[in-house]
Tab-separated table of C-alpha atoms in Angstrom:
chain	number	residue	atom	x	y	z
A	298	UNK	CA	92.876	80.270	128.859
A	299	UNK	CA	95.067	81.531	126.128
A	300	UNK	CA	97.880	84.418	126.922
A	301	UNK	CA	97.296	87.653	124.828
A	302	UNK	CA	100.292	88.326	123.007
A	303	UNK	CA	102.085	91.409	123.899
A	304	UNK	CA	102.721	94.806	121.788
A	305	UNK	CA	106.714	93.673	121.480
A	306	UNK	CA	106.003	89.882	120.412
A	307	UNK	CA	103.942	90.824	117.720
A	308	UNK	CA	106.174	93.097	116.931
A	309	UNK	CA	108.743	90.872	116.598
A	310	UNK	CA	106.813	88.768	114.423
A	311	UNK	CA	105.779	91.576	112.283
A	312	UNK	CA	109.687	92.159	111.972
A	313	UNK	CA	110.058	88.641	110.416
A	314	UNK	CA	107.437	89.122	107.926
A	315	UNK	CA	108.890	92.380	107.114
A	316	UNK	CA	112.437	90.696	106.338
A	317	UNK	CA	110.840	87.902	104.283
A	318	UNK	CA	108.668	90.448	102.866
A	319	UNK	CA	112.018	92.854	101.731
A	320	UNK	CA	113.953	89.673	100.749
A	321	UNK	CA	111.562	88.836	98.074
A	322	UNK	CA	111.667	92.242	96.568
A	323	UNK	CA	114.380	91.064	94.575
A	324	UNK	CA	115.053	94.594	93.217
A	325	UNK	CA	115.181	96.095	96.527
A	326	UNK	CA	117.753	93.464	97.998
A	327	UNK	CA	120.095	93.856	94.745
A	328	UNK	CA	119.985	97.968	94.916
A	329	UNK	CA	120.516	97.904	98.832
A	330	UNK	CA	123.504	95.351	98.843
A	331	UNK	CA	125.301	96.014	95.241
A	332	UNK	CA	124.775	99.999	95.211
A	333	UNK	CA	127.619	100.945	98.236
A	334	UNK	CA	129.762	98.164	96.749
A	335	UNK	CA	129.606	99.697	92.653
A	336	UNK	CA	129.953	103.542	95.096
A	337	UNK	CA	133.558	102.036	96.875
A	338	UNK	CA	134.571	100.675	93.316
A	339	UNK	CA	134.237	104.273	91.840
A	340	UNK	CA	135.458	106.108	94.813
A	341	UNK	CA	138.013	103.484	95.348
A	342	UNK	CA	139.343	103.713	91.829
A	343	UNK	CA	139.083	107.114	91.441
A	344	UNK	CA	140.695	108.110	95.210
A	345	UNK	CA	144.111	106.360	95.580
A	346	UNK	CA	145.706	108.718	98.184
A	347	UNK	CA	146.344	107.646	101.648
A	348	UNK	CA	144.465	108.930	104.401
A	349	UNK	CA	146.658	107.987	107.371
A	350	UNK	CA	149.721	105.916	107.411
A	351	UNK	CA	148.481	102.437	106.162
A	352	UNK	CA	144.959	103.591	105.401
A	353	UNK	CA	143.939	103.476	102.111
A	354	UNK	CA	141.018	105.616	101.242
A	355	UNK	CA	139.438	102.320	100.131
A	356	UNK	CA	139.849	101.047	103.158
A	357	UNK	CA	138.384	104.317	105.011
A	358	UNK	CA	135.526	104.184	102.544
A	359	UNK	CA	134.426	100.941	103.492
A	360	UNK	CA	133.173	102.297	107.110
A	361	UNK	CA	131.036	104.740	104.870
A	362	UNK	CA	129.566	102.376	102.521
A	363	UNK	CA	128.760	99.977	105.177
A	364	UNK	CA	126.541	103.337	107.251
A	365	UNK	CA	125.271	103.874	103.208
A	366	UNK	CA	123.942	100.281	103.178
A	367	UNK	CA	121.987	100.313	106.212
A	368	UNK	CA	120.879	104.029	106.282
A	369	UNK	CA	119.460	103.074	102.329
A	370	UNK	CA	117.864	99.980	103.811
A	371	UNK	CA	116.129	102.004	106.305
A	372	UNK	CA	114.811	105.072	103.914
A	373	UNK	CA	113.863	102.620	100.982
A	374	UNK	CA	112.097	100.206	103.712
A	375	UNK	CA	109.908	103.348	105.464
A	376	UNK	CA	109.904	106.359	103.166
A	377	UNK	CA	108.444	103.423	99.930
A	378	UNK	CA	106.776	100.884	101.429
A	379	UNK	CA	104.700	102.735	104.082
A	380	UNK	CA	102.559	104.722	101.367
A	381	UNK	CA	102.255	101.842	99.060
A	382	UNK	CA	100.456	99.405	101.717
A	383	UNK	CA	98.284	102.391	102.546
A	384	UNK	CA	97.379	102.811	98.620
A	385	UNK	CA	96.733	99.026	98.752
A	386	UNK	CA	94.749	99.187	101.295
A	387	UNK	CA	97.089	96.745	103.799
A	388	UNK	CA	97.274	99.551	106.834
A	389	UNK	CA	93.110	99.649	106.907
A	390	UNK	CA	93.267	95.391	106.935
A	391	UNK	CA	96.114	95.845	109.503
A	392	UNK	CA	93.654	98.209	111.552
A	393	UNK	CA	91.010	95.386	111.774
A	394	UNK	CA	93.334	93.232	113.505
A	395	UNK	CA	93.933	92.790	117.347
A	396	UNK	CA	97.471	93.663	116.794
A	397	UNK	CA	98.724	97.649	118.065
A	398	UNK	CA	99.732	100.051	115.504
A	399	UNK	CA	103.091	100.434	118.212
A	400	UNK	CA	103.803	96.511	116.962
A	401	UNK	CA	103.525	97.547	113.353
A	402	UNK	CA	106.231	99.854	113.945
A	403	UNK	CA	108.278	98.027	115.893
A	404	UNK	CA	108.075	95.498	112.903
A	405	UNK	CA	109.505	98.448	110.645
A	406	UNK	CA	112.211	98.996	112.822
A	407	UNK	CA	113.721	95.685	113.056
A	408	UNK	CA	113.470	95.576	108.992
A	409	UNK	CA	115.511	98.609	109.471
């Protein structure tokens, strides 16, 4: 007899498919990983003070535009793509299966 998968296993598989999902989005992957770099050009070119002895402010912006990457990953990935499988339809197919909504989620959050 076959083991049912648990909530957090599918979950983590959902994850996966979420990541290959977003890395095929080819628009999504260039505007998440080149918009904070073009942001600490500007800023960086633009703010040429020193912020501490030894510390840039290109070097102190770098902490920010890292947080702006991942923070933009996580709005564009929840805040877009949630409502647009739910006009397509996905959620309801998603809703047939034997997976938990909780593993559908917890696929989200590791995109995130």
């Amino acid at each position: 007899m076959n083991k049912i998968p648990s909530a957090i296993s599918l979950g983590i598989r959902r994850g996966g498919l979420e990541i290959k999902q977003f890395s095929r989005q080819r628009e999504s992957v260039v505007f998440t990983l080149l918009f904070p770099v073009i942001l600490l050009v500007i800023f960086g070119s633009v703010f040429t003070d020193t912020i501490a002895p030894n510390v840039t402010f290109s070097q102190y912006f770098v902490a920010g535009m890292i947080a702006s990457g991942l923070v933009n990953t996580g709005f564009q990935a929840l805040a877009i793509t949630i409502p647009l499988e739910r006009d397509f339809g996905a959620l309801k197919r998603l809703r047939g299966t034997p997976m938990p909504a909780s593993s559908y989620f917890i696929g989200k959050a590791i995109l995130v």
